[in-house]
Short mmCIF file of C-alpha atoms in Angstrom, two decimals:
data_model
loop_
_atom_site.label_atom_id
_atom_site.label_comp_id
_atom_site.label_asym_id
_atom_site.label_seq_id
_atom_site.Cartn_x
_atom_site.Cartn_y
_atom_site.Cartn_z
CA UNK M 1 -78.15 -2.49 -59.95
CA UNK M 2 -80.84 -4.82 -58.86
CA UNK M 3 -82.40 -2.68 -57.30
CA UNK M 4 -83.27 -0.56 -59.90
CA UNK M 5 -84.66 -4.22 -62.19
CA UNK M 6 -87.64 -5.81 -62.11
CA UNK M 7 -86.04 -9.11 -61.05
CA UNK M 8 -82.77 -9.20 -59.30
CA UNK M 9 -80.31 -11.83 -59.56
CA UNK M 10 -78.55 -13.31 -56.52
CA UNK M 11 -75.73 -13.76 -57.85
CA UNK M 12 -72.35 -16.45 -59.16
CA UNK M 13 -73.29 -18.45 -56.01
CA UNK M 14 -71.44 -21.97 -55.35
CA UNK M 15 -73.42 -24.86 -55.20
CA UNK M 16 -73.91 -26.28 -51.67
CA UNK M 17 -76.66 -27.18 -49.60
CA UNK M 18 -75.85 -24.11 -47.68
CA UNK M 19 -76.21 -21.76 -50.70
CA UNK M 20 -79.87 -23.21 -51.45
CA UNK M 21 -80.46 -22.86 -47.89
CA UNK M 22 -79.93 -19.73 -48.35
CA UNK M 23 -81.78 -18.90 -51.36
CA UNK M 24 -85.00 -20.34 -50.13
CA UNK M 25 -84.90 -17.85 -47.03
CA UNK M 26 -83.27 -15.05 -49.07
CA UNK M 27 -86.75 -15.13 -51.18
CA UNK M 28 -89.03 -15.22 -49.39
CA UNK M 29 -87.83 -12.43 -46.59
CA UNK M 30 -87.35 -10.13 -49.82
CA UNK M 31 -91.07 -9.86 -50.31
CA UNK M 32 -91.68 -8.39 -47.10
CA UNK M 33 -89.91 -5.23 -49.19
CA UNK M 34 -91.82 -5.92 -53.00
CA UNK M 35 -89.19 -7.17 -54.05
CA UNK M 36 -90.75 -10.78 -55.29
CA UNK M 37 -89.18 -11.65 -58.43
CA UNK M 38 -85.65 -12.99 -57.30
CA UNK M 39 -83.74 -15.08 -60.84
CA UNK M 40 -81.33 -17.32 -59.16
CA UNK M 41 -78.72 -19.80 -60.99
CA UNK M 42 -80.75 -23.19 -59.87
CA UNK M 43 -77.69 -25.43 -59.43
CA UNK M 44 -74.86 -22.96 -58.57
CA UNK M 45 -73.13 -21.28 -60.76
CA UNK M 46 -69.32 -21.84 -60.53
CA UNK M 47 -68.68 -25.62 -60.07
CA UNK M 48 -70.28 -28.98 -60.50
CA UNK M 49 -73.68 -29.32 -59.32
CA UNK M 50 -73.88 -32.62 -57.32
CA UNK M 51 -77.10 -34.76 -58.37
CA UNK M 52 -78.78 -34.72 -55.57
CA UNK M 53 -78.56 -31.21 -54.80
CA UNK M 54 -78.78 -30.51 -58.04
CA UNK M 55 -82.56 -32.36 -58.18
CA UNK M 56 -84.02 -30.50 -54.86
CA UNK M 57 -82.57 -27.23 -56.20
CA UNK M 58 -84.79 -28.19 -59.15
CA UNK M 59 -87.61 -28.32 -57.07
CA UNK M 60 -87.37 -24.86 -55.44
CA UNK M 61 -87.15 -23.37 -58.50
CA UNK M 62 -90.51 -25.26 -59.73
CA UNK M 63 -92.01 -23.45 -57.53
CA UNK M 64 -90.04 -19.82 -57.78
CA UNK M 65 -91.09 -16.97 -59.55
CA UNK M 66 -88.44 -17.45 -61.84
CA UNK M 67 -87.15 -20.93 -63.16
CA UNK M 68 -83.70 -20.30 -64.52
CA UNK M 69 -80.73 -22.93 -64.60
CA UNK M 70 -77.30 -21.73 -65.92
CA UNK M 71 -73.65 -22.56 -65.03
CA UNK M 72 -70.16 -21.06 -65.59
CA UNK M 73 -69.11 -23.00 -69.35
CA UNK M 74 -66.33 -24.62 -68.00
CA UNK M 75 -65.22 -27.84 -67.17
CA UNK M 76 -68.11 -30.63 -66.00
CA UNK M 77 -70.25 -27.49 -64.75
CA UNK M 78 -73.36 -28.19 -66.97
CA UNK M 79 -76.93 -28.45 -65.72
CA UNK M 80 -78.34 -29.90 -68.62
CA UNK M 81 -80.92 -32.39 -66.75
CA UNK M 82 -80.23 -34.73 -69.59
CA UNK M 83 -76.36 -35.01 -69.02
CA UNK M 84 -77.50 -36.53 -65.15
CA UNK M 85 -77.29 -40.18 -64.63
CA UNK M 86 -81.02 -41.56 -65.67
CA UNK M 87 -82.41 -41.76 -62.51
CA UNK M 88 -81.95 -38.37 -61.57
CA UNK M 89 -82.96 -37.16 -65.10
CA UNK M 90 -86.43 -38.91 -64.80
CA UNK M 91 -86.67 -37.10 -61.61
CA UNK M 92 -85.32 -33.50 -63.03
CA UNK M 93 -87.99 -34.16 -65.85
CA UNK M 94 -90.94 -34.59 -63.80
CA UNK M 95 -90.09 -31.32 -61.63
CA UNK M 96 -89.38 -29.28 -65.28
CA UNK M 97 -92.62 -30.73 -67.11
CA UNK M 98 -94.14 -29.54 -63.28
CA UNK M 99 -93.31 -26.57 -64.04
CA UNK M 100 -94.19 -25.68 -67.43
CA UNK M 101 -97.80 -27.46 -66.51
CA UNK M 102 -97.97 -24.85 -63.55
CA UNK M 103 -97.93 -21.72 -65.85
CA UNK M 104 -101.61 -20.78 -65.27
CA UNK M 105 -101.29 -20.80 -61.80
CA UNK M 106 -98.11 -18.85 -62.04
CA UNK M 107 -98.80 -15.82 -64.48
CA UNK M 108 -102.34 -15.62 -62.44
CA UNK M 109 -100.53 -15.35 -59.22
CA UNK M 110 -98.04 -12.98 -60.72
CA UNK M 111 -101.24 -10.87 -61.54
CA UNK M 112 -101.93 -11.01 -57.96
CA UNK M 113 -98.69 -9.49 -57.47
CA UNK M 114 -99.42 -6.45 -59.60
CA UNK M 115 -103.13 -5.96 -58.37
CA UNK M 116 -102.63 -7.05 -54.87
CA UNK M 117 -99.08 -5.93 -54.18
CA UNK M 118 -98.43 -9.29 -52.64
CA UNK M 119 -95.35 -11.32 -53.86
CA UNK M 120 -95.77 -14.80 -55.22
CA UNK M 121 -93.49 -16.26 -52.44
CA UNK M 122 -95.22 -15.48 -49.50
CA UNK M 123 -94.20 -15.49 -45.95
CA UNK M 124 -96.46 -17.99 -43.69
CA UNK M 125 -96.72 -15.21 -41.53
CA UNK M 126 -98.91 -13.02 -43.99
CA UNK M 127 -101.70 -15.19 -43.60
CA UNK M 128 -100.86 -15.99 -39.97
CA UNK M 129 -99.44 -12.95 -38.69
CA UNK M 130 -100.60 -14.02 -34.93
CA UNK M 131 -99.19 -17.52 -34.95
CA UNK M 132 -95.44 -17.76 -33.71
CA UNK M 133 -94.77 -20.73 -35.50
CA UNK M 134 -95.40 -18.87 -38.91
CA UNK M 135 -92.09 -16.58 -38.16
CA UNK M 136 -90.01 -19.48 -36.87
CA UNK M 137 -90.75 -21.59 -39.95
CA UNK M 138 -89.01 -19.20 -42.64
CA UNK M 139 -87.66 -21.61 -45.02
CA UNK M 140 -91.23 -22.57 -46.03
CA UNK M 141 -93.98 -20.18 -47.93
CA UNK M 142 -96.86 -19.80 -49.89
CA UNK M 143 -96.25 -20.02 -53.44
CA UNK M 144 -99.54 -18.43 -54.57
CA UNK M 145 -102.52 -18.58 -52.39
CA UNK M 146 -103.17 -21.88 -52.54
CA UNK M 147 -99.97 -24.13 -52.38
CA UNK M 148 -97.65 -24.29 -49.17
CA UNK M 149 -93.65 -25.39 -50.41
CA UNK M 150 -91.00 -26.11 -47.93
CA UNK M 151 -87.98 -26.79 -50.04
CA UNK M 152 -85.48 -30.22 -48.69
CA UNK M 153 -82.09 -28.05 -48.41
CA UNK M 154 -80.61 -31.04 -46.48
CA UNK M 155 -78.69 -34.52 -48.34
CA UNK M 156 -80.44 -38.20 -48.25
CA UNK M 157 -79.84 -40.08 -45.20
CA UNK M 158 -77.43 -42.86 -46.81
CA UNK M 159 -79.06 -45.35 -44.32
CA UNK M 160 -82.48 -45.10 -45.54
CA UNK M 161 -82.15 -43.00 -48.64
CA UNK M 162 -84.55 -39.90 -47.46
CA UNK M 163 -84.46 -37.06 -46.25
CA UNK M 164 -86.53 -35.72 -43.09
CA UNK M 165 -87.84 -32.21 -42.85
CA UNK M 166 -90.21 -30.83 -40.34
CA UNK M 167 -93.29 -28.59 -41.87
CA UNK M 168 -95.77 -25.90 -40.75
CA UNK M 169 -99.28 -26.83 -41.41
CA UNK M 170 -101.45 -23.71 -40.15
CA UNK M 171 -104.05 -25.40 -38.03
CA UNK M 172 -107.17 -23.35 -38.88
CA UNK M 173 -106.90 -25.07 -42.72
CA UNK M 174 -107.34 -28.51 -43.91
CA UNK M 175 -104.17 -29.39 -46.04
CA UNK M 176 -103.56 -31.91 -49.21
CA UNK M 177 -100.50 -33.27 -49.43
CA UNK M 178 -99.46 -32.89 -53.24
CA UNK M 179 -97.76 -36.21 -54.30
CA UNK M 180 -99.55 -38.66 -51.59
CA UNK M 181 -103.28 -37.29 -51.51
CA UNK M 182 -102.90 -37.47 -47.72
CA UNK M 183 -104.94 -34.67 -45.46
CA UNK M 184 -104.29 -32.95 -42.39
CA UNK M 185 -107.90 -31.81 -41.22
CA UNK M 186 -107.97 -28.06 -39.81
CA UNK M 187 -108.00 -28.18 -35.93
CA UNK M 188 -107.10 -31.75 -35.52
CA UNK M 189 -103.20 -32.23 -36.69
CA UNK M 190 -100.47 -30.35 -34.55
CA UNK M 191 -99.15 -27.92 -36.71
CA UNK M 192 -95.69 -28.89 -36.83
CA UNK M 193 -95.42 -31.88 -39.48
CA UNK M 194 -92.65 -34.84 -39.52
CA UNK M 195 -91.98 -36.40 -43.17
CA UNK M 196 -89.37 -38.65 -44.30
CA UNK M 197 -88.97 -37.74 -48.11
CA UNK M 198 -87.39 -39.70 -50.84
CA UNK M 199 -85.19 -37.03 -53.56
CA UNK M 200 -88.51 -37.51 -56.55
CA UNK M 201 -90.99 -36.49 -53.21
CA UNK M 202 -90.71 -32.87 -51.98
CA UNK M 203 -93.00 -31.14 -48.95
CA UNK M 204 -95.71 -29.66 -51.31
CA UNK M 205 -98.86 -29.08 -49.87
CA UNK M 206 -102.34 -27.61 -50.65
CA UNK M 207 -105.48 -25.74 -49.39
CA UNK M 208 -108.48 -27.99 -49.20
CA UNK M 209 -110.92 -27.20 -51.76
CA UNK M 210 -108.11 -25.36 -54.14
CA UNK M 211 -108.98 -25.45 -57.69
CA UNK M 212 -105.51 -25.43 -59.37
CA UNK M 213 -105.19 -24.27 -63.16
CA UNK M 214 -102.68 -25.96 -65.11
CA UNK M 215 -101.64 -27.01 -68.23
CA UNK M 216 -101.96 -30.62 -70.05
CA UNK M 217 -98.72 -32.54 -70.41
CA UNK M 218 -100.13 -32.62 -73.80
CA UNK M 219 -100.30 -29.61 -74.72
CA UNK M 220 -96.40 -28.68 -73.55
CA UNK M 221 -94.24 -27.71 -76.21
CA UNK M 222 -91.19 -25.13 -76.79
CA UNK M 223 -92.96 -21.31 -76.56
CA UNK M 224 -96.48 -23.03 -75.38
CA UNK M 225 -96.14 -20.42 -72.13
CA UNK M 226 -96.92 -17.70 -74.25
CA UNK M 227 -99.79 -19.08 -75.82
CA UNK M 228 -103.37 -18.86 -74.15
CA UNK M 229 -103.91 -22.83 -72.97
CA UNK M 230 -106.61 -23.90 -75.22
CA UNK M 231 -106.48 -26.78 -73.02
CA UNK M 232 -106.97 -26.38 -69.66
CA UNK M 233 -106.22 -29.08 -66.93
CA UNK M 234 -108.10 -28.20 -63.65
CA UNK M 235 -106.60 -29.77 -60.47
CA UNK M 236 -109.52 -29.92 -57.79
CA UNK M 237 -108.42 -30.78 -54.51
CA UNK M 238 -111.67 -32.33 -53.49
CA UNK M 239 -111.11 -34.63 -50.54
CA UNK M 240 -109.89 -32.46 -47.98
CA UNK M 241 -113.15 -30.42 -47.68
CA UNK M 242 -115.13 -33.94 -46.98
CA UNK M 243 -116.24 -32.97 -43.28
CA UNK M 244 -119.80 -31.65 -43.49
CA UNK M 245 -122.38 -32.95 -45.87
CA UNK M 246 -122.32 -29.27 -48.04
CA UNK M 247 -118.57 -28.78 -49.02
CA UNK M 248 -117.47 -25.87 -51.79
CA UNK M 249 -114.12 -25.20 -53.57
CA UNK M 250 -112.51 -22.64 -55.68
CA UNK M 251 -109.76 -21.32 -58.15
CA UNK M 252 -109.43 -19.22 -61.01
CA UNK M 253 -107.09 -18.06 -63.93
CA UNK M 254 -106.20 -14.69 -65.11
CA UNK M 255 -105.74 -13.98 -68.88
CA UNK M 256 -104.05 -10.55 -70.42
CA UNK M 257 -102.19 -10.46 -74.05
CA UNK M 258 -98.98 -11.11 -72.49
CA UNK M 259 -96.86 -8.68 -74.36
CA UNK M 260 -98.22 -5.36 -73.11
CA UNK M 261 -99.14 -3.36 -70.29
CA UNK M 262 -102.73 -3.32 -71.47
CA UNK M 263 -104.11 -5.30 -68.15
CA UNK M 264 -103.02 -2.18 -66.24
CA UNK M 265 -105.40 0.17 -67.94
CA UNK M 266 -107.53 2.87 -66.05
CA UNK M 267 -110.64 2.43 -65.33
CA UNK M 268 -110.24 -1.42 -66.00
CA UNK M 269 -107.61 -3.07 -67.38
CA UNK M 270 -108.26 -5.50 -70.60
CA UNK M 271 -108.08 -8.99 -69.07
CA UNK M 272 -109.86 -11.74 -68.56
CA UNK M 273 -110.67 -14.10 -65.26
CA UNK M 274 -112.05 -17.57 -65.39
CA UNK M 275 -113.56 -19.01 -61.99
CA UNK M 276 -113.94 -21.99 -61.07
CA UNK M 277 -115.60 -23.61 -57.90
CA UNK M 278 -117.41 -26.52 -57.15
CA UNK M 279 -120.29 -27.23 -54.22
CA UNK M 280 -121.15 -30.29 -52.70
CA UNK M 281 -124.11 -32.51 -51.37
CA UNK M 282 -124.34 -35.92 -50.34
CA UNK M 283 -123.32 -37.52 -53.66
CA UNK M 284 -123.68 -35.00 -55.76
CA UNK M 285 -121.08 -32.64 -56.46
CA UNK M 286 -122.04 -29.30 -59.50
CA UNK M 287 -118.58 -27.52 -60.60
CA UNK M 288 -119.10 -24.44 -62.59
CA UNK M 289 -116.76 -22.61 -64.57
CA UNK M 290 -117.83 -19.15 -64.82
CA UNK M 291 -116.47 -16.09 -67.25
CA UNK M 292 -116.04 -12.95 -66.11
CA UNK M 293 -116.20 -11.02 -69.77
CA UNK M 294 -113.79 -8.43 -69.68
CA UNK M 295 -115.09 -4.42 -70.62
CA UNK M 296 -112.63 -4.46 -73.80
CA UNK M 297 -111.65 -7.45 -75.35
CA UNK M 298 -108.02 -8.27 -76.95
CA UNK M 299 -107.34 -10.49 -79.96
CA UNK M 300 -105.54 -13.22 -78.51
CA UNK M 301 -108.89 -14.12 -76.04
CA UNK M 302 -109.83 -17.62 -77.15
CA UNK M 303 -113.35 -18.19 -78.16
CA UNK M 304 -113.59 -21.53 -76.99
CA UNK M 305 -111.69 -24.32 -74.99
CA UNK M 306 -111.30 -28.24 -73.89
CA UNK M 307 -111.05 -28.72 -70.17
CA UNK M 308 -109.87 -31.61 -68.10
CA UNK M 309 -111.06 -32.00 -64.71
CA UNK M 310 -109.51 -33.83 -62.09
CA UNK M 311 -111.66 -34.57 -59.10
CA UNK M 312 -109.36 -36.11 -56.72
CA UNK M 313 -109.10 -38.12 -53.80
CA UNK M 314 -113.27 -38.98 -54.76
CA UNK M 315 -115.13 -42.34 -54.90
CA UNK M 316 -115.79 -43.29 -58.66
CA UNK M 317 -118.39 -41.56 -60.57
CA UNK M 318 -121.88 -43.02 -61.47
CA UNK M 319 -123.11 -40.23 -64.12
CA UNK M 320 -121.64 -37.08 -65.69
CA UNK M 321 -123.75 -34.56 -67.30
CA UNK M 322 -121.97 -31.05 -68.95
CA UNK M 323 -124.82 -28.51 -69.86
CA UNK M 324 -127.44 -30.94 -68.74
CA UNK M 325 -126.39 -33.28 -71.68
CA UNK M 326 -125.13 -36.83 -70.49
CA UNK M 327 -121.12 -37.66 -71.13
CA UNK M 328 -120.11 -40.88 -72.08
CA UNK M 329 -118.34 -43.16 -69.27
CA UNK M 330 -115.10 -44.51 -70.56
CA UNK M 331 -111.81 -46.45 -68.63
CA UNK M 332 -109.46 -43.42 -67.85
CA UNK M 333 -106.46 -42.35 -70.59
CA UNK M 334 -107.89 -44.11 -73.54
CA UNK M 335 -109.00 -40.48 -75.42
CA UNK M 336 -112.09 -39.25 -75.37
CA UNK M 337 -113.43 -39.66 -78.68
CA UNK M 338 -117.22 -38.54 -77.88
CA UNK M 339 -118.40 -35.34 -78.96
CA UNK M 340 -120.17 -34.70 -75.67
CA UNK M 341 -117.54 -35.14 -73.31
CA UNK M 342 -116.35 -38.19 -71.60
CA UNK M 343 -115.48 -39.08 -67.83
CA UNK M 344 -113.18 -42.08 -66.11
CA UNK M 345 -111.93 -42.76 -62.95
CA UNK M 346 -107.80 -42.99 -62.56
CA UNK M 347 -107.07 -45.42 -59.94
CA UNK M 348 -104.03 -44.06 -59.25
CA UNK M 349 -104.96 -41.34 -57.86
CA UNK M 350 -108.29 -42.18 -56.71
CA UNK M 351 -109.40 -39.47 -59.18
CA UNK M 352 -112.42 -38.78 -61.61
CA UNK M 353 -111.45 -37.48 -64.32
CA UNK M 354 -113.95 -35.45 -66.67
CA UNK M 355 -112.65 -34.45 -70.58
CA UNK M 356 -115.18 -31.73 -71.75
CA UNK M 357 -115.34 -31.16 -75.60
CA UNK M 358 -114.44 -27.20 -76.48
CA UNK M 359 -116.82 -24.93 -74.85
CA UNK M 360 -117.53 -21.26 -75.00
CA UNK M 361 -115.05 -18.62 -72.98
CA UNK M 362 -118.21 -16.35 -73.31
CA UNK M 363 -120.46 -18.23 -71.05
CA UNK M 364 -120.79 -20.52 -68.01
CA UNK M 365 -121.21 -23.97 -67.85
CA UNK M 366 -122.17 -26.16 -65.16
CA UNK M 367 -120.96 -30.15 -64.71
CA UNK M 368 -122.54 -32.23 -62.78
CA UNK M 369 -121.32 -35.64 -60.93
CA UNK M 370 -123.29 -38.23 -59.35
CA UNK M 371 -120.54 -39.94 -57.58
CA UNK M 372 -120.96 -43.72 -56.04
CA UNK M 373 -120.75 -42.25 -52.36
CA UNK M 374 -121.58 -38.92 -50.51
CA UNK M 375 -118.26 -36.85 -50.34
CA UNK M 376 -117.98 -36.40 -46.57
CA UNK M 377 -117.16 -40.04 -47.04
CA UNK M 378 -113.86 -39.62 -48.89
CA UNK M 379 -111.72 -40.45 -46.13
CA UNK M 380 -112.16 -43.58 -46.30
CA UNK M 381 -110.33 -43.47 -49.46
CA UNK M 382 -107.63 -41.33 -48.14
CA UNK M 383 -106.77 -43.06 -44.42
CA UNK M 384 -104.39 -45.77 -46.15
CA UNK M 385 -102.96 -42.90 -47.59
CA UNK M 386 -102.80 -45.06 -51.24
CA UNK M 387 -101.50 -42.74 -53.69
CA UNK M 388 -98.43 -42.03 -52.27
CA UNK M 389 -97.44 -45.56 -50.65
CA UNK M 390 -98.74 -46.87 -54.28
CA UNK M 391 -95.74 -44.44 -55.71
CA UNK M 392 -93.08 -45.62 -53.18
CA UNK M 393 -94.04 -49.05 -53.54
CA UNK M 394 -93.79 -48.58 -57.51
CA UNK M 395 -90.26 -47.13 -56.47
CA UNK M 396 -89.36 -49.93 -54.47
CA UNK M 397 -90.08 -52.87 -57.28
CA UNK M 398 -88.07 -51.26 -59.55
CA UNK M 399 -85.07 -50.80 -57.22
CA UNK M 400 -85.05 -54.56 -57.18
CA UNK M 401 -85.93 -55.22 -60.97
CA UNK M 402 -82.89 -53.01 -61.63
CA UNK M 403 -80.47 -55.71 -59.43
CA UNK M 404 -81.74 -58.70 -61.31
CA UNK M 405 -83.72 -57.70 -64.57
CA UNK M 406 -87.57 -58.10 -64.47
CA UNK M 407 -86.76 -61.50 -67.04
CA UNK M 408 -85.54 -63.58 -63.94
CA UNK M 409 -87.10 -65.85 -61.53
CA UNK M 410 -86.33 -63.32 -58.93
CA UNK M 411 -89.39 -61.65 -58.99
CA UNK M 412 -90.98 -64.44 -57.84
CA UNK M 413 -89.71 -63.98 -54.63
CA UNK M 414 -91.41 -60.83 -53.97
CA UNK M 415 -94.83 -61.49 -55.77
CA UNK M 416 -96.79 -59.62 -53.11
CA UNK M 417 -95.08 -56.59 -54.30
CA UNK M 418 -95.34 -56.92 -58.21
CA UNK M 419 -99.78 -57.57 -56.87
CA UNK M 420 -99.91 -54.55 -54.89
CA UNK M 421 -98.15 -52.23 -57.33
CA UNK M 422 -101.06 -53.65 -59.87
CA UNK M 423 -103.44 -52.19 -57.61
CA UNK M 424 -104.14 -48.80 -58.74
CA UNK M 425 -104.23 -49.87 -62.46
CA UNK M 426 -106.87 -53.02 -61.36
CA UNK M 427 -108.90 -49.87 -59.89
CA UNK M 428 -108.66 -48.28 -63.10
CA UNK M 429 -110.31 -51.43 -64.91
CA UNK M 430 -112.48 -51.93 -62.24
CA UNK M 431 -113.64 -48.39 -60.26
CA UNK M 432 -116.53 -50.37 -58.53
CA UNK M 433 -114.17 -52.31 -56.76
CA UNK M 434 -112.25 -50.04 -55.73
CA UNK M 435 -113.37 -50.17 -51.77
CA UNK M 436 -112.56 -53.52 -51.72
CA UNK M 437 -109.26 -53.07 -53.86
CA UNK M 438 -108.13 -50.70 -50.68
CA UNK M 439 -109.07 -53.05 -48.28
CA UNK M 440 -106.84 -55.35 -49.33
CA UNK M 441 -103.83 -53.68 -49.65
CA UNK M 442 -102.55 -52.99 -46.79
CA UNK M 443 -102.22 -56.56 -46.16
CA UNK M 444 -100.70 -57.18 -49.21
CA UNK M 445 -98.42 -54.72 -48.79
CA UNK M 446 -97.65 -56.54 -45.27
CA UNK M 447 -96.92 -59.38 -47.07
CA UNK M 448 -94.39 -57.89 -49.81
CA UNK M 449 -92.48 -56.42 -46.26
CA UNK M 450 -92.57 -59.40 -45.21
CA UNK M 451 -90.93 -61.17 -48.26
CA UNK M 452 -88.47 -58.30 -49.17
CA UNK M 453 -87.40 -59.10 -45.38
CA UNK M 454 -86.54 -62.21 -46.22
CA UNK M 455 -84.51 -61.67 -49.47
CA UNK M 456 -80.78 -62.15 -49.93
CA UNK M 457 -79.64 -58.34 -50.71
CA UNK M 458 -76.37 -59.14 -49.09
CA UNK M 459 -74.48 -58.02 -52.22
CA UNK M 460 -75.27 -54.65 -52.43
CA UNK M 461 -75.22 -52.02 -49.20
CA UNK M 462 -78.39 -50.64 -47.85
CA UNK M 463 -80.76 -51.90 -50.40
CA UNK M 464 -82.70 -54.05 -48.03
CA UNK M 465 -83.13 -51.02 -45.77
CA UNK M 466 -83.94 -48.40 -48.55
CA UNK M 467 -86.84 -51.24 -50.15
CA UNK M 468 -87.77 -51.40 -46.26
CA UNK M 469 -88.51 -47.78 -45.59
CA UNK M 470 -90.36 -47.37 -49.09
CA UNK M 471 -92.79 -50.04 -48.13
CA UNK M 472 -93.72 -48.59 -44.80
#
């Protein structure tokens, strides 16, 4: 019967880390026949869906052709993400909201699957077919052609609360690790990868230069995936490319009518593809996003659009200009109330940040940033590897506020850690200090180690390790 559907179903599986083992390999060896679009039951089917397995099946389905939970209606066998205790939900949440932002990315790479014949769960070994490591490393794939996912199908250690998993990172490629910023340069990592990862991290990484389409938290609402985005959030994975003085990206987004079978049409189909790219020199760096108008239009094409641009892993920006017309500077997530555009930089992320007002699908537009440093120069943001030890440290503080309440006098016995966690939002305030903001925290962060070290966590197992390991 599946056969003969456009997505198969794998069936009333039972949840257990072997059965999402499974699944992950069962996926992505099926597109070796065409047959990409796989609908599993993310959780299990008949039983209760642990938590923690529950969560990291979550996060192979974010990044699954098909994101589908649904449970036998019996007993305590719901997967409701809300019916989880709260720290799980908040992590369930992010990985859903993920999800639904990804949509752009998705239905273009699905689009890819009907032009190209390619599944969106790749094989490493389509784009390595001479590397033995690519056919070893099956439980790990392209999802699209520019992100690499290597689902955790293993439980937390109970000792220090993560979970390790060992990754293939194709040398000939720089890589961007998607939560922590980190890179792995092309021809200078070995391939094979060591992480500890805590259950709200999972091994997501991307190409170098990737120009990711998504969609504004913003603009998420119930049936927004069938709607063109009239907000578009562009993900530019910047940093990675810093190792020549001339560095260039791309990414683009595909755009039918989604109801009918009008992009297939003979001698061209009626779509519509967006580039985007970006080129680099010295300081300067000129993104363009250019339309490709289609032969025959369809009614639902948008005339116009907002964009958000996130440079990231970037030194702070000194000027913005959109259409040669100057954009007005602004501290980051305070709206953009200029009619020009606005830009910010977002500490957190080491990120500029660049709201355009709506501007013509029917032409292209060039932006261009005069950033406080040449590119190539980026990794000096990147070698304390801030974003992501800024998230675990974030995750560590609150692991303590939660055993005393954050009204006590206990958090004065680990102040290092409440200064360090401030850091990315001081950067935010302040993006010209923000060389000398990551100079000093890795010896603040030393101290908090220190000071956590010396707290009495006697009354509850582990804690002092777990706090330990998220501050490394």
């Amino acid at each position: 019967m599946c056969s003969a559907l456009q997505i198969g179903f794998s069936g009333d599986v039972i949840p257990s880390w072997d059965s999402l083992d499974f699944q992950v390999y069962y996926t992505v060896i099926a597109s070796n026949v065409g047959f990409g679009y796989w609908s599993h039951d993310l959780g299990g089917h008949v039983g209760v869906s642990p938590p923690e397995l529950y969560t990291r099946w979550i996060q192979f389905g974010t990044f699954s052709p098909i994101f589908r939970i649904h449970s036998k209606k019996a007993g305590f066998m719901w997967r409701r993400p809300w019916l989880y205790p709260a720290s799980y939900c908040d992590i369930l949440m992010k990985y859903f909201t993920l999800r639904a932002s990804l949509v752009p990315y998705t239905y273009t790479s699905a689009w890819e699957a009907y032009a190209f014949g390619v599944s969106i769960m790749r094989p490493m070994y389509y784009s390595n077919p001479g590397s033995p490591l690519a056919y070893q490393y099956d439980h790990q794939y392209m999802f699209g052609d520019a992100i690499l996912v290597a689902p955790v199908t293993t439980p937390l250690n109970p000792v220090y609360n993560t979970s390790q998993k060992r990754v293939y990172l194709p040398a000939d490629l720089t890589w961007v690790s998607w939560h922590s910023g980190e890179v792995f340069p092309a021809s200078q990592q070995q391939e094979e990868l060591t992480r500890n990862y805590t259950l709200s991290e999972a091994p997501i990484f991307v190409k170098a230069g990737s120009i990711i389409p998504t969609t504004p938290k913003s603009r998420l609402f119930l049936g927004s995936a069938k709607e063109l985005p009239t907000n578009l959030r562009l993900l530019a994975f910047v940093a990675g490319t810093a190792v020549t003085p001339s560095d260039i990206g791309f990414g683009y987004m595909h755009e039918d009518d989604g109801t009918t079978n009008a992009y297939k049409g003979s001698p061209h189909g009626t779509y519509f593809n967006t580039n985007f790219s970006y080129a680099a020199v010295n300081e300067t760096l000129v993104f363009h996003i250019t339309s490709i108008v289609p032969i025959v239009t369809f009614p639902q094409m948008l005339n116009q659009r907002k964009y958000e641009i996130v440079l990231l892993g970037v030194w702070p920006a000194v000027s913005v200009s959109i259409n040669r017309e100057s954009v007005t500077k602004m501290q980051y997530d305070t709206g953009c109330q200029s009619d020009s555009g606005c830009f910010s930089y977002d500490g957190t992320r080491l990120a500029v940040v660049i709201a355009t007002n709506d501007l013509s699908t029917n032409s292209s537009h060039e932006i261009i940033v005069q950033l406080t440093k040449p590119l190539q120069h980026s990794r000096q943001l990147l070698q304390t590897n801030f974003t992501g030890r800024l998230a675990r440290l974030l995750s560590a503080k609150q692991l303590l506020d939660d055993q005393w309440g954050i009204h006590t006098v206990h958090q004065q016995a680990y102040k290092s850690l409440l200064l360090a966690g401030e850091t990315g939002m001081r950067i935010t305030y302040s993006p010209d200090a923000v060389e000398q903001e990551l100079a000093a925290f890795g010896d603040v962060l030393h101290q908090a180690r220190s000071e956590v070290a010396e707290l009495d966590l006697s009354h509850s197992d582990n804690l002092k390790t777990i706090v330990l390991e998220l501050l490394m």
